PDB file of C-alpha atoms in Angstrom:
ATOM      1  CA  UNK A   1    -113.945  24.948 -81.095  1.00 44.00           C
ATOM      2  CA  UNK A   2    -111.186  26.388 -83.193  1.00 48.00           C
ATOM      3  CA  UNK A   3    -112.045  23.826 -85.896  1.00 49.00           C
ATOM      4  CA  UNK A   4    -115.751  24.674 -85.919  1.00 52.00           C
ATOM      5  CA  UNK A   5    -116.942  26.104 -89.273  1.00 49.00           C
ATOM      6  CA  UNK A   6    -117.431  29.861 -89.151  1.00 49.00           C
ATOM      7  CA  UNK A   7    -121.132  29.673 -90.011  1.00 45.00           C
ATOM      8  CA  UNK A   8    -121.683  27.377 -87.021  1.00 49.00           C
ATOM      9  CA  UNK A   9    -119.310  29.122 -84.635  1.00 61.00           C
ATOM     10  CA  UNK A  10    -120.703  32.622 -85.014  1.00 64.00           C
ATOM     11  CA  UNK A  11    -124.110  32.016 -83.351  1.00 64.00           C
ATOM     12  CA  UNK A  12    -122.438  30.237 -80.427  1.00 59.00           C
ATOM     13  CA  UNK A  13    -119.952  33.075 -80.001  1.00 61.00           C
ATOM     14  CA  UNK A  14    -122.754  35.625 -80.066  1.00 63.00           C
ATOM     15  CA  UNK A  15    -124.763  33.663 -77.501  1.00 62.00           C
ATOM     16  CA  UNK A  16    -121.822  33.402 -75.098  1.00 58.00           C
ATOM     17  CA  UNK A  17    -120.927  37.065 -75.447  1.00 57.00           C
ATOM     18  CA  UNK A  18    -124.569  38.037 -74.975  1.00 60.00           C
ATOM     19  CA  UNK A  19    -124.805  36.107 -71.723  1.00 63.00           C
ATOM     20  CA  UNK A  20    -121.637  37.697 -70.369  1.00 63.00           C
ATOM     21  CA  UNK A  21    -122.800  41.183 -71.286  1.00 64.00           C
ATOM     22  CA  UNK A  22    -126.155  40.552 -69.647  1.00 64.00           C
ATOM     23  CA  UNK A  23    -124.379  39.732 -66.375  1.00 63.00           C
ATOM     24  CA  UNK A  24    -122.119  42.788 -66.390  1.00 64.00           C
ATOM     25  CA  UNK A  25    -124.512  45.383 -67.820  1.00 64.00           C
ATOM     26  CA  UNK A  26    -127.705  46.215 -65.941  1.00 67.00           C
ATOM     27  CA  UNK A  27    -130.210  46.554 -68.758  1.00 68.00           C
ATOM     28  CA  UNK A  28    -132.879  47.838 -66.360  1.00 70.00           C
ATOM     29  CA  UNK A  29    -130.669  50.918 -65.914  1.00 71.00           C
ATOM     30  CA  UNK A  30    -129.907  51.231 -69.604  1.00 72.00           C
ATOM     31  CA  UNK A  31    -126.294  50.118 -69.239  1.00 73.00           C
ATOM     32  CA  UNK A  32    -124.438  49.117 -72.373  1.00 79.00           C
ATOM     33  CA  UNK A  33    -120.975  47.597 -72.859  1.00 81.00           C
ATOM     34  CA  UNK A  34    -118.147  50.068 -72.271  1.00 90.00           C
ATOM     35  CA  UNK A  35    -116.751  51.408 -75.524  1.00 89.00           C
ATOM     36  CA  UNK A  36    -112.966  51.249 -75.770  1.00 94.00           C
ATOM     37  CA  UNK A  37    -111.646  54.709 -76.543  1.00 96.00           C
ATOM     38  CA  UNK A  38    -108.435  55.911 -78.151  1.00 96.00           C
ATOM     39  CA  UNK A  39    -108.623  58.762 -75.599  1.00 97.00           C
ATOM     40  CA  UNK A  40    -108.745  56.634 -72.432  1.00 98.00           C
ATOM     41  CA  UNK A  41    -106.620  57.206 -69.333  1.00 97.00           C
ATOM     42  CA  UNK A  42    -104.309  54.480 -70.658  1.00 97.00           C
ATOM     43  CA  UNK A  43    -103.252  53.865 -74.269  1.00 96.00           C
ATOM     44  CA  UNK A  44    -104.433  50.901 -76.282  1.00 94.00           C
ATOM     45  CA  UNK A  45    -101.981  48.045 -75.883  1.00 93.00           C
ATOM     46  CA  UNK A  46    -100.934  49.066 -72.366  1.00 98.00           C
ATOM     47  CA  UNK A  47    -100.446  46.373 -69.759  1.00 98.00           C
ATOM     48  CA  UNK A  48    -103.532  47.421 -67.806  1.00 98.00           C
ATOM     49  CA  UNK A  49    -105.654  46.961 -70.948  1.00 97.00           C
ATOM     50  CA  UNK A  50    -104.301  43.421 -71.210  1.00 97.00           C
ATOM     51  CA  UNK A  51    -104.923  42.481 -67.590  1.00 98.00           C
ATOM     52  CA  UNK A  52    -108.363  44.085 -67.242  1.00 97.00           C
ATOM     53  CA  UNK A  53    -109.619  42.829 -70.589  1.00 94.00           C
ATOM     54  CA  UNK A  54    -110.124  39.180 -69.696  1.00 93.00           C
ATOM     55  CA  UNK A  55    -113.581  38.270 -68.414  1.00 91.00           C
ATOM     56  CA  UNK A  56    -112.736  35.084 -66.526  1.00 93.00           C
ATOM     57  CA  UNK A  57    -109.647  36.307 -64.728  1.00 96.00           C
ATOM     58  CA  UNK A  58    -111.333  39.552 -63.710  1.00 94.00           C
ATOM     59  CA  UNK A  59    -114.266  37.606 -62.245  1.00 93.00           C
ATOM     60  CA  UNK A  60    -111.971  35.250 -60.346  1.00 96.00           C
ATOM     61  CA  UNK A  61    -109.661  38.042 -59.215  1.00 96.00           C
ATOM     62  CA  UNK A  62    -112.574  40.294 -58.248  1.00 94.00           C
ATOM     63  CA  UNK A  63    -114.135  37.731 -55.911  1.00 95.00           C
ATOM     64  CA  UNK A  64    -110.748  36.859 -54.435  1.00 97.00           C
ATOM     65  CA  UNK A  65    -110.031  40.559 -53.839  1.00 97.00           C
ATOM     66  CA  UNK A  66    -113.353  41.048 -52.058  1.00 95.00           C
ATOM     67  CA  UNK A  67    -112.588  38.118 -49.748  1.00 97.00           C
ATOM     68  CA  UNK A  68    -109.220  39.647 -48.838  1.00 98.00           C
ATOM     69  CA  UNK A  69    -110.588  43.189 -48.504  1.00 97.00           C
ATOM     70  CA  UNK A  70    -113.219  42.221 -45.947  1.00 96.00           C
ATOM     71  CA  UNK A  71    -110.522  40.992 -43.555  1.00 98.00           C
ATOM     72  CA  UNK A  72    -109.829  44.659 -42.790  1.00 98.00           C
ATOM     73  CA  UNK A  73    -112.274  45.713 -40.019  1.00 97.00           C
ATOM     74  CA  UNK A  74    -113.048  49.103 -41.596  1.00 97.00           C
ATOM     75  CA  UNK A  75    -113.577  47.621 -45.059  1.00 96.00           C
ATOM     76  CA  UNK A  76    -115.924  45.027 -43.579  1.00 95.00           C
ATOM     77  CA  UNK A  77    -117.809  47.698 -41.627  1.00 94.00           C
ATOM     78  CA  UNK A  78    -118.325  49.727 -44.793  1.00 91.00           C
ATOM     79  CA  UNK A  79    -119.810  46.677 -46.511  1.00 88.00           C
ATOM     80  CA  UNK A  80    -121.898  45.684 -43.496  1.00 89.00           C
ATOM     81  CA  UNK A  81    -123.224  49.144 -42.603  1.00 88.00           C
ATOM     82  CA  UNK A  82    -123.666  50.754 -46.003  1.00 82.00           C
ATOM     83  CA  UNK A  83    -123.883  48.081 -48.704  1.00 75.00           C
ATOM     84  CA  UNK A  84    -126.870  46.280 -50.221  1.00 67.00           C
ATOM     85  CA  UNK A  85    -124.807  43.091 -50.396  1.00 65.00           C
ATOM     86  CA  UNK A  86    -127.458  40.989 -48.609  1.00 66.00           C
ATOM     87  CA  UNK A  87    -130.037  41.587 -51.347  1.00 63.00           C
ATOM     88  CA  UNK A  88    -127.900  42.606 -54.305  1.00 66.00           C
ATOM     89  CA  UNK A  89    -124.499  40.934 -54.266  1.00 66.00           C
ATOM     90  CA  UNK A  90    -124.547  40.681 -58.061  1.00 68.00           C
ATOM     91  CA  UNK A  91    -125.212  44.404 -58.261  1.00 71.00           C
ATOM     92  CA  UNK A  92    -122.235  45.176 -56.038  1.00 74.00           C
ATOM     93  CA  UNK A  93    -119.894  42.998 -58.096  1.00 78.00           C
ATOM     94  CA  UNK A  94    -121.360  44.407 -61.309  1.00 80.00           C
ATOM     95  CA  UNK A  95    -120.755  48.005 -60.204  1.00 85.00           C
ATOM     96  CA  UNK A  96    -117.141  47.222 -59.321  1.00 88.00           C
ATOM     97  CA  UNK A  97    -116.581  45.532 -62.677  1.00 89.00           C
ATOM     98  CA  UNK A  98    -118.121  48.451 -64.537  1.00 92.00           C
ATOM     99  CA  UNK A  99    -115.991  50.971 -62.646  1.00 95.00           C
ATOM    100  CA  UNK A 100    -112.847  49.055 -63.618  1.00 96.00           C
ATOM    101  CA  UNK A 101    -113.981  48.874 -67.254  1.00 95.00           C
ATOM    102  CA  UNK A 102    -114.865  52.567 -67.480  1.00 97.00           C
ATOM    103  CA  UNK A 103    -111.687  53.802 -65.799  1.00 98.00           C
ATOM    104  CA  UNK A 104    -109.518  51.500 -67.917  1.00 98.00           C
ATOM    105  CA  UNK A 105    -111.093  51.756 -71.362  1.00 97.00           C
ATOM    106  CA  UNK A 106    -113.628  54.573 -71.624  1.00 97.00           C
ATOM    107  CA  UNK A 107    -112.993  58.109 -72.833  1.00 97.00           C
ATOM    108  CA  UNK A 108    -110.960  60.041 -70.241  1.00 97.00           C
ATOM    109  CA  UNK A 109    -113.784  62.396 -69.259  1.00 97.00           C
ATOM    110  CA  UNK A 110    -116.074  59.418 -68.589  1.00 97.00           C
ATOM    111  CA  UNK A 111    -113.367  57.752 -66.503  1.00 98.00           C
ATOM    112  CA  UNK A 112    -112.817  60.879 -64.408  1.00 98.00           C
ATOM    113  CA  UNK A 113    -116.578  61.284 -63.944  1.00 98.00           C
ATOM    114  CA  UNK A 114    -116.806  57.689 -62.679  1.00 97.00           C
ATOM    115  CA  UNK A 115    -114.007  58.375 -60.189  1.00 98.00           C
ATOM    116  CA  UNK A 116    -115.773  61.525 -59.011  1.00 98.00           C
ATOM    117  CA  UNK A 117    -119.001  59.572 -58.456  1.00 96.00           C
ATOM    118  CA  UNK A 118    -117.199  56.984 -56.341  1.00 96.00           C
ATOM    119  CA  UNK A 119    -115.554  59.709 -54.265  1.00 97.00           C
ATOM    120  CA  UNK A 120    -118.973  61.264 -53.726  1.00 96.00           C
ATOM    121  CA  UNK A 121    -120.321  57.915 -52.504  1.00 94.00           C
ATOM    122  CA  UNK A 122    -117.324  57.510 -50.207  1.00 94.00           C
ATOM    123  CA  UNK A 123    -118.119  60.896 -48.629  1.00 94.00           C
ATOM    124  CA  UNK A 124    -121.283  59.329 -47.224  1.00 92.00           C
ATOM    125  CA  UNK A 125    -119.714  56.080 -45.973  1.00 94.00           C
ATOM    126  CA  UNK A 126    -118.485  56.379 -42.420  1.00 95.00           C
ATOM    127  CA  UNK A 127    -119.231  54.989 -38.998  1.00 95.00           C
ATOM    128  CA  UNK A 128    -117.772  53.461 -35.864  1.00 95.00           C
ATOM    129  CA  UNK A 129    -116.208  50.050 -35.352  1.00 94.00           C
ATOM    130  CA  UNK A 130    -117.240  47.803 -32.461  1.00 88.00           C
ATOM    131  CA  UNK A 131    -114.260  49.026 -30.415  1.00 91.00           C
ATOM    132  CA  UNK A 132    -115.297  52.659 -30.894  1.00 93.00           C
ATOM    133  CA  UNK A 133    -112.777  53.458 -33.613  1.00 94.00           C
ATOM    134  CA  UNK A 134    -114.238  55.753 -36.290  1.00 95.00           C
ATOM    135  CA  UNK A 135    -113.877  54.755 -39.924  1.00 95.00           C
ATOM    136  CA  UNK A 136    -114.374  56.512 -43.252  1.00 96.00           C
ATOM    137  CA  UNK A 137    -114.349  55.169 -46.794  1.00 94.00           C
ATOM    138  CA  UNK A 138    -112.248  58.196 -47.742  1.00 95.00           C
ATOM    139  CA  UNK A 139    -109.431  57.190 -45.373  1.00 97.00           C
ATOM    140  CA  UNK A 140    -106.353  57.137 -47.661  1.00 98.00           C
ATOM    141  CA  UNK A 141    -104.917  54.016 -46.010  1.00 97.00           C
ATOM    142  CA  UNK A 142    -108.218  52.139 -46.282  1.00 97.00           C
ATOM    143  CA  UNK A 143    -108.447  53.117 -49.954  1.00 98.00           C
ATOM    144  CA  UNK A 144    -104.872  51.898 -50.388  1.00 98.00           C
ATOM    145  CA  UNK A 145    -105.849  48.542 -48.860  1.00 98.00           C
ATOM    146  CA  UNK A 146    -108.812  48.146 -51.198  1.00 97.00           C
ATOM    147  CA  UNK A 147    -106.683  49.115 -54.169  1.00 98.00           C
ATOM    148  CA  UNK A 148    -103.692  46.891 -53.450  1.00 98.00           C
ATOM    149  CA  UNK A 149    -105.837  43.820 -52.835  1.00 98.00           C
ATOM    150  CA  UNK A 150    -107.655  44.367 -56.126  1.00 98.00           C
ATOM    151  CA  UNK A 151    -104.433  44.958 -58.029  1.00 98.00           C
ATOM    152  CA  UNK A 152    -102.721  41.840 -56.688  1.00 98.00           C
ATOM    153  CA  UNK A 153    -105.741  39.584 -57.164  1.00 98.00           C
ATOM    154  CA  UNK A 154    -106.536  40.843 -60.681  1.00 98.00           C
ATOM    155  CA  UNK A 155    -102.905  40.421 -61.672  1.00 98.00           C
ATOM    156  CA  UNK A 156    -102.444  36.997 -60.078  1.00 98.00           C
ATOM    157  CA  UNK A 157    -105.613  35.690 -61.720  1.00 98.00           C
ATOM    158  CA  UNK A 158    -104.335  36.962 -65.076  1.00 98.00           C
ATOM    159  CA  UNK A 159    -100.965  35.306 -64.533  1.00 98.00           C
ATOM    160  CA  UNK A 160    -102.601  32.032 -63.458  1.00 97.00           C
ATOM    161  CA  UNK A 161    -105.019  31.763 -66.373  1.00 97.00           C
ATOM    162  CA  UNK A 162    -103.900  34.225 -69.003  1.00 96.00           C
ATOM    163  CA  UNK A 163    -100.171  34.883 -69.054  1.00 97.00           C
ATOM    164  CA  UNK A 164     -98.117  32.533 -66.855  1.00 97.00           C
ATOM    165  CA  UNK A 165     -94.847  33.877 -68.273  1.00 98.00           C
ATOM    166  CA  UNK A 166     -95.686  37.549 -67.667  1.00 98.00           C
ATOM    167  CA  UNK A 167     -92.452  39.418 -67.072  1.00 98.00           C
ATOM    168  CA  UNK A 168     -91.609  41.167 -63.814  1.00 98.00           C
ATOM    169  CA  UNK A 169     -91.280  44.415 -65.769  1.00 98.00           C
ATOM    170  CA  UNK A 170     -94.824  44.102 -67.123  1.00 98.00           C
ATOM    171  CA  UNK A 171     -96.126  43.278 -63.661  1.00 98.00           C
ATOM    172  CA  UNK A 172     -94.514  46.433 -62.294  1.00 98.00           C
ATOM    173  CA  UNK A 173     -95.917  48.424 -65.227  1.00 98.00           C
ATOM    174  CA  UNK A 174     -99.400  47.186 -64.323  1.00 98.00           C
ATOM    175  CA  UNK A 175     -99.068  48.440 -60.739  1.00 98.00           C
ATOM    176  CA  UNK A 176     -97.716  51.793 -61.950  1.00 98.00           C
ATOM    177  CA  UNK A 177    -100.639  52.245 -64.343  1.00 98.00           C
ATOM    178  CA  UNK A 178    -103.337  51.102 -61.912  1.00 98.00           C
ATOM    179  CA  UNK A 179    -101.843  53.501 -59.347  1.00 98.00           C
ATOM    180  CA  UNK A 180    -103.164  56.394 -61.459  1.00 97.00           C
ATOM    181  CA  UNK A 181    -106.754  55.436 -60.596  1.00 98.00           C
ATOM    182  CA  UNK A 182    -105.964  54.780 -56.932  1.00 98.00           C
ATOM    183  CA  UNK A 183    -104.356  58.186 -56.441  1.00 98.00           C
ATOM    184  CA  UNK A 184    -107.323  59.935 -58.065  1.00 98.00           C
ATOM    185  CA  UNK A 185    -109.584  58.128 -55.595  1.00 98.00           C
ATOM    186  CA  UNK A 186    -107.464  59.473 -52.730  1.00 98.00           C
ATOM    187  CA  UNK A 187    -105.507  56.354 -51.769  1.00 98.00           C
ATOM    188  CA  UNK A 188    -102.118  56.643 -50.061  1.00 98.00           C
ATOM    189  CA  UNK A 189     -99.617  55.081 -50.063  1.00 97.00           C
ATOM    190  CA  UNK A 190    -100.060  53.647 -53.554  1.00 98.00           C
ATOM    191  CA  UNK A 191     -97.654  50.893 -54.656  1.00 98.00           C
ATOM    192  CA  UNK A 192     -96.106  51.222 -58.109  1.00 98.00           C
ATOM    193  CA  UNK A 193     -94.317  47.855 -58.215  1.00 98.00           C
ATOM    194  CA  UNK A 194     -95.185  44.325 -57.205  1.00 98.00           C
ATOM    195  CA  UNK A 195     -92.593  44.445 -54.418  1.00 98.00           C
ATOM    196  CA  UNK A 196     -94.198  47.601 -53.007  1.00 98.00           C
ATOM    197  CA  UNK A 197     -97.646  46.002 -53.209  1.00 98.00           C
ATOM    198  CA  UNK A 198     -96.547  42.889 -51.347  1.00 98.00           C
ATOM    199  CA  UNK A 199     -94.788  45.047 -48.736  1.00 98.00           C
ATOM    200  CA  UNK A 200     -97.978  47.062 -48.178  1.00 98.00           C
ATOM    201  CA  UNK A 201    -100.015  43.877 -47.707  1.00 98.00           C
ATOM    202  CA  UNK A 202     -97.450  42.592 -45.180  1.00 98.00           C
ATOM    203  CA  UNK A 203     -97.507  45.942 -43.340  1.00 98.00           C
ATOM    204  CA  UNK A 204    -101.303  45.875 -42.983  1.00 97.00           C
ATOM    205  CA  UNK A 205    -101.715  42.212 -42.058  1.00 98.00           C
ATOM    206  CA  UNK A 206    -101.472  42.777 -38.272  1.00 97.00           C
ATOM    207  CA  UNK A 207    -104.634  44.919 -38.453  1.00 96.00           C
ATOM    208  CA  UNK A 208    -106.669  42.191 -40.178  1.00 98.00           C
ATOM    209  CA  UNK A 209    -109.198  39.994 -38.430  1.00 97.00           C
ATOM    210  CA  UNK A 210    -112.050  37.593 -39.123  1.00 97.00           C
ATOM    211  CA  UNK A 211    -115.184  37.355 -37.003  1.00 96.00           C
ATOM    212  CA  UNK A 212    -118.773  36.192 -37.376  1.00 95.00           C
ATOM    213  CA  UNK A 213    -119.635  39.097 -39.681  1.00 94.00           C
ATOM    214  CA  UNK A 214    -116.638  38.354 -41.902  1.00 96.00           C
ATOM    215  CA  UNK A 215    -117.728  34.745 -42.280  1.00 96.00           C
ATOM    216  CA  UNK A 216    -121.325  35.797 -42.976  1.00 94.00           C
ATOM    217  CA  UNK A 217    -120.330  38.183 -45.771  1.00 93.00           C
ATOM    218  CA  UNK A 218    -117.938  35.598 -47.226  1.00 95.00           C
ATOM    219  CA  UNK A 219    -120.711  33.018 -47.184  1.00 94.00           C
ATOM    220  CA  UNK A 220    -123.039  35.360 -49.047  1.00 90.00           C
ATOM    221  CA  UNK A 221    -120.327  36.103 -51.613  1.00 91.00           C
ATOM    222  CA  UNK A 222    -119.421  32.480 -52.240  1.00 93.00           C
ATOM    223  CA  UNK A 223    -122.953  31.098 -52.212  1.00 91.00           C
ATOM    224  CA  UNK A 224    -124.962  33.827 -53.887  1.00 86.00           C
ATOM    225  CA  UNK A 225    -127.711  32.783 -56.240  1.00 85.00           C
ATOM    226  CA  UNK A 226    -126.619  32.579 -59.864  1.00 81.00           C
ATOM    227  CA  UNK A 227    -128.276  35.083 -62.245  1.00 77.00           C
ATOM    228  CA  UNK A 228    -129.628  32.162 -64.287  1.00 79.00           C
ATOM    229  CA  UNK A 229    -129.593  28.338 -64.166  1.00 84.00           C
ATOM    230  CA  UNK A 230    -127.241  28.315 -67.165  1.00 78.00           C
ATOM    231  CA  UNK A 231    -124.755  30.509 -65.301  1.00 79.00           C
ATOM    232  CA  UNK A 232    -124.745  28.393 -62.120  1.00 86.00           C
ATOM    233  CA  UNK A 233    -121.904  25.996 -63.089  1.00 88.00           C
ATOM    234  CA  UNK A 234    -119.673  28.863 -64.246  1.00 87.00           C
ATOM    235  CA  UNK A 235    -120.400  30.808 -61.073  1.00 89.00           C
ATOM    236  CA  UNK A 236    -119.548  27.809 -58.900  1.00 91.00           C
ATOM    237  CA  UNK A 237    -116.288  27.365 -60.794  1.00 92.00           C
ATOM    238  CA  UNK A 238    -115.486  31.076 -60.391  1.00 93.00           C
ATOM    239  CA  UNK A 239    -115.969  30.883 -56.630  1.00 94.00           C
ATOM    240  CA  UNK A 240    -113.769  27.802 -56.305  1.00 96.00           C
ATOM    241  CA  UNK A 241    -111.063  29.444 -58.426  1.00 97.00           C
ATOM    242  CA  UNK A 242    -111.271  32.629 -56.326  1.00 97.00           C
ATOM    243  CA  UNK A 243    -110.755  30.681 -53.099  1.00 97.00           C
ATOM    244  CA  UNK A 244    -107.905  28.760 -54.726  1.00 97.00           C
ATOM    245  CA  UNK A 245    -106.271  32.083 -55.669  1.00 97.00           C
ATOM    246  CA  UNK A 246    -106.270  33.359 -52.058  1.00 97.00           C
ATOM    247  CA  UNK A 247    -102.939  33.484 -50.228  1.00 96.00           C
ATOM    248  CA  UNK A 248    -102.717  30.738 -47.601  1.00 96.00           C
ATOM    249  CA  UNK A 249    -102.980  33.200 -44.697  1.00 97.00           C
ATOM    250  CA  UNK A 250    -106.206  34.738 -46.053  1.00 98.00           C
ATOM    251  CA  UNK A 251    -107.753  31.324 -46.709  1.00 97.00           C
ATOM    252  CA  UNK A 252    -106.892  30.306 -43.154  1.00 97.00           C
ATOM    253  CA  UNK A 253    -108.469  33.452 -41.692  1.00 98.00           C
ATOM    254  CA  UNK A 254    -111.664  32.676 -43.592  1.00 98.00           C
ATOM    255  CA  UNK A 255    -111.497  29.051 -42.400  1.00 96.00           C
ATOM    256  CA  UNK A 256    -111.754  27.921 -46.010  1.00 95.00           C
ATOM    257  CA  UNK A 257    -110.170  24.598 -46.960  1.00 87.00           C
ATOM    258  CA  UNK A 258    -107.171  24.224 -49.228  1.00 84.00           C
ATOM    259  CA  UNK A 259    -108.468  21.682 -51.717  1.00 82.00           C
ATOM    260  CA  UNK A 260    -105.257  20.037 -52.834  1.00 82.00           C
ATOM    261  CA  UNK A 261    -107.062  17.139 -54.511  1.00 84.00           C
ATOM    262  CA  UNK A 262    -109.538  19.453 -56.243  1.00 89.00           C
ATOM    263  CA  UNK A 263    -106.931  22.015 -57.327  1.00 91.00           C
ATOM    264  CA  UNK A 264    -106.014  20.422 -60.698  1.00 93.00           C
ATOM    265  CA  UNK A 265    -109.692  20.149 -61.658  1.00 94.00           C
ATOM    266  CA  UNK A 266    -110.414  23.718 -60.523  1.00 94.00           C
ATOM    267  CA  UNK A 267    -107.538  25.123 -62.523  1.00 94.00           C
ATOM    268  CA  UNK A 268    -108.265  23.045 -65.613  1.00 95.00           C
ATOM    269  CA  UNK A 269    -111.965  23.974 -65.700  1.00 94.00           C
ATOM    270  CA  UNK A 270    -111.190  27.657 -65.136  1.00 94.00           C
ATOM    271  CA  UNK A 271    -108.580  27.634 -67.898  1.00 94.00           C
ATOM    272  CA  UNK A 272    -111.075  25.982 -70.258  1.00 92.00           C
ATOM    273  CA  UNK A 273    -113.772  28.558 -69.520  1.00 89.00           C
ATOM    274  CA  UNK A 274    -111.260  31.388 -69.944  1.00 89.00           C
ATOM    275  CA  UNK A 275    -110.188  30.007 -73.309  1.00 88.00           C
ATOM    276  CA  UNK A 276    -113.767  29.568 -74.462  1.00 85.00           C
ATOM    277  CA  UNK A 277    -114.747  33.121 -73.573  1.00 81.00           C
ATOM    278  CA  UNK A 278    -111.648  34.536 -75.272  1.00 83.00           C
ATOM    279  CA  UNK A 279    -112.617  32.603 -78.381  1.00 82.00           C
ATOM    280  CA  UNK A 280    -116.170  33.947 -78.183  1.00 76.00           C
ATOM    281  CA  UNK A 281    -115.107  37.578 -77.755  1.00 70.00           C
ATOM    282  CA  UNK A 282    -112.499  37.263 -80.498  1.00 75.00           C
ATOM    283  CA  UNK A 283    -115.325  36.473 -82.882  1.00 57.00           C
ATOM    284  CA  UNK A 284    -117.377  39.441 -81.667  1.00 57.00           C
ATOM    285  CA  UNK A 285    -115.133  42.457 -82.040  1.00 53.00           C
ATOM    286  CA  UNK A 286    -117.440  44.803 -80.192  1.00 46.00           C
ATOM    287  CA  UNK A 287    -117.047  46.599 -76.854  1.00 40.00           C
ATOM    288  CA  UNK A 288    -116.716  44.117 -73.987  1.00 40.00           C
TER     289      UNK A 288
END
């Protein structure tokens, strides 16, 4: 595609970008692409801008993170009891993606308002687990679990398909920057390095479990209907790449196969899609 004449490339770039924006912006609610601001929570050129700015890796990492998050009984209960995931899985994923975009790139006041709205929603999400244990979405440790799984999965997807040689220092900088959002949401403890993030995951693993509800939610995530026939192959690839990204222990808990023979094809197709979308957005220098 790099050799395609500009007059021919431009319409294709616009079409690809338009399809992506249609997926991530709910036009029925008047949503438009997030405008990147010079007065965001993080400066232009920061590591978090780099990691969160890639469409493919954020999709892959986002699905992978959701699969890991739901292994925590309280996180699963919040999804099961209070979410519209059965009828609107795309909407749930879209809202998460928009929150990440707004808090990373939008003007600081807009980012803080988005955080306040999420905290307000969390105030209304509580209940009781099957064993009688109460849970609340505002539990600092539960928020820390949700945050650390997102941070690791977003980063690992970026490393896998965007920046394989990313330095350890930049990885730590990413965790330190993303921690700003987590603390404002009320999470604690919040890791500020990769080592701290991996230690927190290891500390919380004994509390994780998978049951019939876990498998049902995972099935709905991985086999949701594509927003359009044209998007179906990309969505299928995204789901395969997300499962491939899972740590072995999480894949085993979900009873999902490790597709050794399929892995090269999964990674090649995902890398090709990532490269194509970067090319498309590079030719459309508008808010993503």
